[in-house]
CSV table of C-alpha atoms and ligand atoms in Angstrom, one decimal:
chain,number,residue,atom,x,y,z
A,1,MET,CA,15.3,100.7,65.9
A,2,ILE,CA,12.4,101.2,63.5
A,3,GLY,CA,9.2,102.9,64.7
A,4,ARG,CA,6.4,105.1,63.4
A,5,ILE,CA,5.9,108.8,64.0
A,6,VAL,CA,2.5,109.3,65.6
A,7,LYS,CA,2.8,112.9,66.6
A,8,VAL,CA,4.6,116.0,65.2
A,9,ILE,CA,4.7,119.2,67.1
A,10,SER,CA,7.0,121.7,65.4
A,11,ASN,CA,10.3,119.9,65.4
A,12,GLN,CA,9.4,117.3,68.0
A,13,PHE,CA,8.5,113.9,66.8
A,14,THR,CA,6.8,111.2,68.9
A,15,VAL,CA,7.8,107.7,67.7
A,16,LEU,CA,5.9,104.6,68.5
A,17,CYS,CA,7.9,101.4,68.7
A,18,ASN,CA,6.8,98.1,70.4
A,19,ASN,CA,4.1,99.9,72.3
A,20,GLN,CA,6.6,102.4,73.7
A,21,ILE,CA,6.7,106.1,73.0
A,22,TYR,CA,10.0,108.0,72.3
A,23,ASP,CA,10.2,111.8,71.9
A,24,CYS,CA,12.7,112.4,69.3
A,25,THR,CA,14.3,115.1,67.3
A,26,ALA,CA,15.4,114.9,63.6
A,27,ARG,CA,18.8,115.4,62.2
A,28,GLY,CA,19.7,118.6,60.4
A,29,ILE,CA,20.4,116.5,57.3
A,30,PHE,CA,16.6,116.3,56.7
A,31,ARG,CA,16.5,120.1,56.5
A,32,LYS,CA,19.3,120.1,54.0
A,33,ASN,CA,17.5,117.6,51.8
A,34,ARG,CA,14.3,119.4,52.3
A,35,GLU,CA,12.9,116.2,53.7
A,36,VAL,CA,10.4,116.7,56.5
A,37,PRO,CA,9.4,113.8,58.7
A,38,LEU,CA,5.6,113.4,58.8
A,39,ALA,CA,3.2,111.8,61.1
A,40,GLY,CA,2.7,108.3,59.7
A,41,ASP,CA,6.4,107.9,58.6
A,42,PHE,CA,8.2,104.7,59.5
A,43,VAL,CA,11.7,105.8,60.7
A,44,GLU,CA,15.0,104.5,61.9
A,45,PHE,CA,15.9,106.1,65.2
A,46,ASP,CA,18.7,106.1,67.8
A,47,VAL,CA,17.1,105.1,71.1
A,48,GLU,CA,20.0,106.6,73.2
A,49,LYS,CA,20.2,109.9,71.4
A,50,LYS,CA,16.4,110.1,70.7
A,51,LEU,CA,17.3,111.0,67.2
A,52,ILE,CA,15.6,110.1,63.9
A,53,THR,CA,18.2,109.0,61.4
A,54,LYS,CA,16.3,107.9,58.4
A,55,ILE,CA,12.8,108.1,56.9
A,56,LEU,CA,11.7,104.9,55.2
A,57,LYS,CA,10.1,105.0,51.8
A,58,ARG,CA,6.5,106.3,51.9
A,59,LYS,CA,3.7,104.6,50.0
A,60,ASN,CA,1.9,108.0,49.8
A,61,GLU,CA,1.7,111.4,51.5
A,62,LEU,CA,-0.8,114.1,51.8
A,63,VAL,CA,-0.1,117.9,52.1
A,64,ARG,CA,-3.2,118.6,54.2
A,65,PRO,CA,-3.2,117.0,56.6
A,66,PRO,CA,0.6,116.4,56.5
A,67,VAL,CA,0.4,112.6,57.0
A,68,SER,CA,2.1,109.8,55.2
A,69,ASN,CA,1.4,106.0,54.6
A,70,ILE,CA,-2.3,106.4,54.7
A,71,ASP,CA,-4.4,103.3,54.1
A,72,LYS,CA,-7.9,104.5,54.1
A,73,ALA,CA,-9.9,107.7,53.8
A,74,LEU,CA,-13.4,107.9,55.1
A,75,ILE,CA,-15.4,110.4,53.1
A,76,VAL,CA,-18.3,111.7,55.1
A,77,THR,CA,-20.8,112.8,52.6
A,78,SER,CA,-24.0,114.8,53.6
A,79,VAL,CA,-27.1,114.2,51.5
A,80,GLY,CA,-29.2,116.7,53.6
A,81,ILE,CA,-27.7,120.0,54.6
A,82,PRO,CA,-25.3,120.6,52.9
A,83,ALA,CA,-27.0,118.9,49.9
A,84,PHE,CA,-25.5,115.9,48.2
A,85,SER,CA,-22.8,116.8,45.7
A,86,SER,CA,-21.9,114.0,43.4
A,87,ASN,CA,-19.3,116.3,41.9
A,88,LEU,CA,-17.5,116.7,45.2
A,89,LEU,CA,-17.8,113.0,46.0
A,90,ASP,CA,-16.5,111.9,42.6
A,91,LYS,CA,-13.6,114.4,42.9
A,92,MET,CA,-12.6,113.1,46.3
A,93,LEU,CA,-12.8,109.4,45.2
A,94,CYS,CA,-10.6,110.2,42.2
A,95,ILE,CA,-8.0,112.1,44.2
A,96,ILE,CA,-7.9,109.4,46.9
A,97,GLU,CA,-7.6,106.6,44.4
A,98,PHE,CA,-4.8,108.4,42.7
A,99,ASN,CA,-2.9,108.6,46.1
A,100,ASN,CA,-3.2,104.8,46.6
A,101,ILE,CA,-5.5,105.2,49.5
A,102,THR,CA,-8.7,103.1,49.8
A,103,PRO,CA,-11.7,105.4,49.9
A,104,ILE,CA,-14.7,104.5,52.1
A,105,ILE,CA,-17.9,106.4,51.7
A,106,CYS,CA,-20.1,107.3,54.7
A,107,PHE,CA,-23.4,109.0,53.8
A,108,SER,CA,-24.9,111.2,56.5
A,109,LYS,CA,-28.1,113.1,57.2
A,110,LEU,CA,-30.4,110.8,55.3
A,111,ASP,CA,-33.0,111.6,57.9
A,112,LEU,CA,-33.4,115.0,56.3
A,113,LEU,CA,-34.7,113.5,53.0
A,114,SER,CA,-38.3,113.0,51.9
A,115,LYS,CA,-39.4,109.6,50.8
A,116,SER,CA,-38.8,110.3,47.1
A,117,GLU,CA,-35.4,112.0,47.7
A,118,LEU,CA,-34.4,108.9,49.7
A,119,GLU,CA,-35.3,106.6,46.8
A,120,GLU,CA,-33.2,108.8,44.5
A,121,MET,CA,-30.3,108.6,47.0
A,122,LYS,CA,-30.6,104.8,47.1
A,123,THR,CA,-29.7,104.7,43.4
A,124,TYR,CA,-26.4,106.5,44.1
A,125,ILE,CA,-25.7,104.4,47.2
A,126,ASN,CA,-26.2,101.2,45.3
A,127,TYR,CA,-24.2,102.4,42.4
A,128,TYR,CA,-21.2,103.2,44.5
A,129,LYS,CA,-21.5,99.8,46.2
A,130,ASN,CA,-21.8,98.0,42.9
A,131,ILE,CA,-18.7,99.5,41.4
A,132,GLY,CA,-16.8,98.2,44.4
A,133,TYR,CA,-16.7,100.8,47.1
A,134,GLU,CA,-17.3,100.2,50.8
A,135,VAL,CA,-20.4,102.3,51.6
A,136,TYR,CA,-21.9,103.0,55.0
A,137,LEU,CA,-24.6,105.1,56.5
A,138,ASN,CA,-23.5,107.2,59.4
A,139,THR,CA,-26.0,105.3,61.6
A,140,GLU,CA,-24.0,102.0,61.0
A,141,ILE,CA,-21.6,102.7,63.9
A,142,SER,CA,-20.7,99.1,64.7
A,143,GLU,CA,-19.9,98.4,61.0
A,144,ILE,CA,-17.8,101.6,60.7
A,145,LYS,CA,-15.8,100.6,63.8
A,146,GLN,CA,-14.4,97.6,61.9
A,147,ILE,CA,-12.6,99.7,59.2
A,148,PHE,CA,-9.9,101.1,61.5
A,149,LYS,CA,-8.1,98.0,62.6
A,150,ASP,CA,-4.4,97.9,61.5
A,151,ASN,CA,-4.9,100.9,59.3
A,152,VAL,CA,-4.1,104.6,59.2
A,153,THR,CA,-7.3,106.4,58.3
A,154,VAL,CA,-8.1,110.0,57.5
A,155,PHE,CA,-11.5,111.6,57.7
A,156,THR,CA,-12.6,113.8,54.9
A,157,GLY,CA,-15.7,115.4,53.6
A,158,GLN,CA,-17.3,118.9,53.2
A,159,THR,CA,-17.6,121.2,56.2
A,160,GLY,CA,-20.9,120.5,57.9
A,161,ALA,CA,-21.1,116.9,56.6
A,162,GLY,CA,-21.0,115.6,60.2
A,163,LYS,CA,-17.4,114.4,60.7
A,164,SER,CA,-17.4,115.4,64.4
A,165,THR,CA,-20.8,113.9,65.0
A,166,LEU,CA,-19.7,110.7,63.5
A,167,LEU,CA,-16.5,110.6,65.6
A,168,ASN,CA,-18.4,111.4,68.7
A,169,SER,CA,-20.7,108.5,68.0
A,170,LEU,CA,-17.7,106.2,67.4
A,171,ASN,CA,-15.9,107.3,70.6
A,172,PRO,CA,-17.2,110.1,72.8
A,173,ASN,CA,-13.8,110.4,74.6
A,174,LEU,CA,-12.1,111.6,71.5
A,175,ASN,CA,-11.6,115.2,71.1
A,176,LEU,CA,-10.4,115.4,67.5
A,177,LYS,CA,-9.8,118.6,65.6
A,178,THR,CA,-12.4,117.6,63.1
A,179,ASP,CA,-15.0,119.7,64.9
A,180,GLU,CA,-16.6,122.1,62.5
A,181,VAL,CA,-16.0,125.2,64.6
A,182,SER,CA,-12.3,124.6,65.0
A,183,GLU,CA,-12.1,123.8,61.3
A,184,ALA,CA,-13.5,127.2,60.5
A,185,LEU,CA,-11.6,129.2,63.1
A,186,GLY,CA,-8.4,127.3,63.1
A,187,ARG,CA,-7.1,128.0,59.7
A,188,GLY,CA,-4.2,130.3,59.7
A,189,LYS,CA,-4.5,130.8,63.4
A,190,HIS,CA,-2.0,128.2,64.5
A,191,THR,CA,1.4,128.5,63.0
A,192,THR,CA,2.9,125.6,64.9
A,193,ARG,CA,2.9,122.4,63.0
A,194,HIS,CA,0.9,119.9,65.0
A,195,THR,CA,-0.3,116.6,63.5
A,196,GLU,CA,-1.3,113.6,65.5
A,197,LEU,CA,-2.3,110.0,64.8
A,198,ILE,CA,-4.7,108.9,67.5
A,199,SER,CA,-5.4,105.2,68.4
A,200,LEU,CA,-8.9,104.2,67.5
A,201,PHE,CA,-10.3,100.6,67.4
A,202,ASP,CA,-6.8,99.1,66.9
A,203,GLY,CA,-5.8,101.5,64.2
A,204,LEU,CA,-4.6,105.1,63.9
A,205,VAL,CA,-6.7,108.1,62.8
A,206,ALA,CA,-5.4,111.5,61.8
A,207,ASP,CA,-6.7,114.2,64.0
A,208,THR,CA,-7.2,116.7,61.3
A,209,PRO,CA,-9.8,116.8,58.5
A,210,GLY,CA,-8.3,115.7,55.2
A,211,PHE,CA,-8.3,117.1,51.7
A,212,SER,CA,-9.8,120.5,52.6
A,213,ALA,CA,-7.9,122.0,49.6
A,214,LEU,CA,-9.5,120.0,46.8
A,215,ASP,CA,-7.8,120.3,43.6
A,216,PHE,CA,-6.3,118.1,40.9
A,217,TYR,CA,-3.0,119.6,41.7
A,218,ASP,CA,-0.7,117.0,40.2
A,219,MET,CA,-3.1,114.9,38.2
A,220,SER,CA,-3.2,114.7,34.4
A,221,LYS,CA,-6.3,113.9,32.3
A,222,THR,CA,-5.2,110.3,32.0
A,223,ASP,CA,-4.7,110.1,35.8
A,224,ILE,CA,-8.3,111.3,36.2
A,225,ARG,CA,-9.5,108.8,33.7
A,226,ASP,CA,-7.7,105.9,35.3
A,227,ASN,CA,-9.1,106.6,38.7
A,228,PHE,CA,-12.7,106.4,37.7
A,229,ILE,CA,-12.5,102.8,38.6
A,230,GLU,CA,-15.6,101.4,36.8
A,231,PHE,CA,-14.5,102.9,33.5
A,232,ASN,CA,-11.5,100.5,33.6
A,233,LYS,CA,-13.8,97.6,33.4
A,234,TYR,CA,-15.1,98.7,30.0
A,235,ARG,CA,-12.2,100.6,28.4
A,236,HIS,CA,-10.7,97.6,26.7
A,237,ASN,CA,-13.7,97.5,24.4
A,238,CYS,CA,-13.2,101.1,23.3
A,239,ARG,CA,-11.9,101.4,19.7
A,240,PHE,CA,-8.8,103.3,20.7
A,241,ALA,CA,-6.5,101.9,23.4
A,242,ASP,CA,-5.9,105.4,24.8
A,243,CYS,CA,-9.5,106.4,24.5
A,244,MET,CA,-10.4,109.4,26.8
A,245,HIS,CA,-14.1,108.5,26.5
A,246,ASP,CA,-14.8,112.0,25.3
A,247,LYS,CA,-15.2,112.8,21.6
A,248,GLU,CA,-13.8,109.5,20.3
A,249,SER,CA,-16.0,107.3,18.1
A,250,ASN,CA,-16.8,103.8,19.2
A,251,CYS,CA,-16.2,104.5,22.8
A,252,TYR,CA,-17.6,101.6,24.9
A,253,VAL,CA,-17.6,103.7,28.1
A,254,LYS,CA,-20.0,106.2,26.4
A,255,LYS,CA,-22.1,103.3,25.2
A,256,MET,CA,-22.4,102.0,28.8
A,257,VAL,CA,-23.4,105.5,30.0
A,258,GLY,CA,-26.1,105.5,27.3
A,259,GLU,CA,-27.3,102.1,28.5
A,260,GLY,CA,-27.4,103.2,32.1
A,261,ARG,CA,-24.6,100.8,33.2
A,262,ILE,CA,-22.5,103.8,34.2
A,263,LEU,CA,-24.2,106.5,36.2
A,264,SER,CA,-24.6,109.6,34.0
A,265,SER,CA,-23.6,111.9,36.9
A,266,ARG,CA,-20.3,110.0,37.1
A,267,TYR,CA,-19.6,110.5,33.5
A,268,GLU,CA,-20.6,114.2,33.5
A,269,ASN,CA,-18.4,114.8,36.5
A,270,TYR,CA,-15.6,113.0,34.7
A,271,LEU,CA,-15.9,115.3,31.6
A,272,ASN,CA,-16.1,118.3,33.9
A,273,PHE,CA,-12.8,117.3,35.6
A,274,ILE,CA,-10.7,116.5,32.6
A,275,ARG,CA,-11.8,119.8,31.0
A,276,LYS,CA,-10.4,121.7,34.0
A,277,VAL,CA,-7.0,120.0,33.7
A,278,SER,CA,-4.7,121.3,30.9
B,301,ZN,ZN1,-13.7,105.2,25.5
């Protein structure tokens, strides 16, 4: 039978198959191959022996949280306290795109902004929408509820951005580990592996905050370039096919930055990122 792992506690795996739940173990062979079954994995398993025999090919996997086959990442982004960081948002968008996950942006704490600050924020909000991202405000609860259906979604965003507040607004019965206090206290405290995918609005949601360790761990400069999605629209007009949009002459991306078609903060963040990667 083929099912999906929805919960991992140490070496116990809960497999969901045709709306039934099976508590399984994994074969020693996985240990030999250094393969670790993850929450989100589609697996072949023996119903009688309650044994996982094969992990099907993953479309992606994250280290923290240890979840595979993720479809969407909801980036909760505070624009109040903590203050909006376009650098952090662009970094997360780039990493998420690189992992073949669809990023969705949710801006929070707009009520803390003055009128003029709000106007400035709208420039960003509209820009991210215009380049093709799904963007919500954390008050748009009924719209956000629609994103989960038939998907595995992880929540991410800086500490204090309001992930737990958002989840509580979505479903007050959920007690996810995204709560800011446990996030701060929990690190290093629990040595047992415990990851769970929880049912939410006809989809599954990882119960741990995602991407807390933000780094371009296995991305090259060109990976970073290729995952600034709006640059790809213009790059064919650059003089050099492999243009990094940096010091090259006749770079169309730079021209578009100059004309205000590409947000200058996006371009500055991009340069900042590629310079950090060797
Ligand atoms: Zn260029």
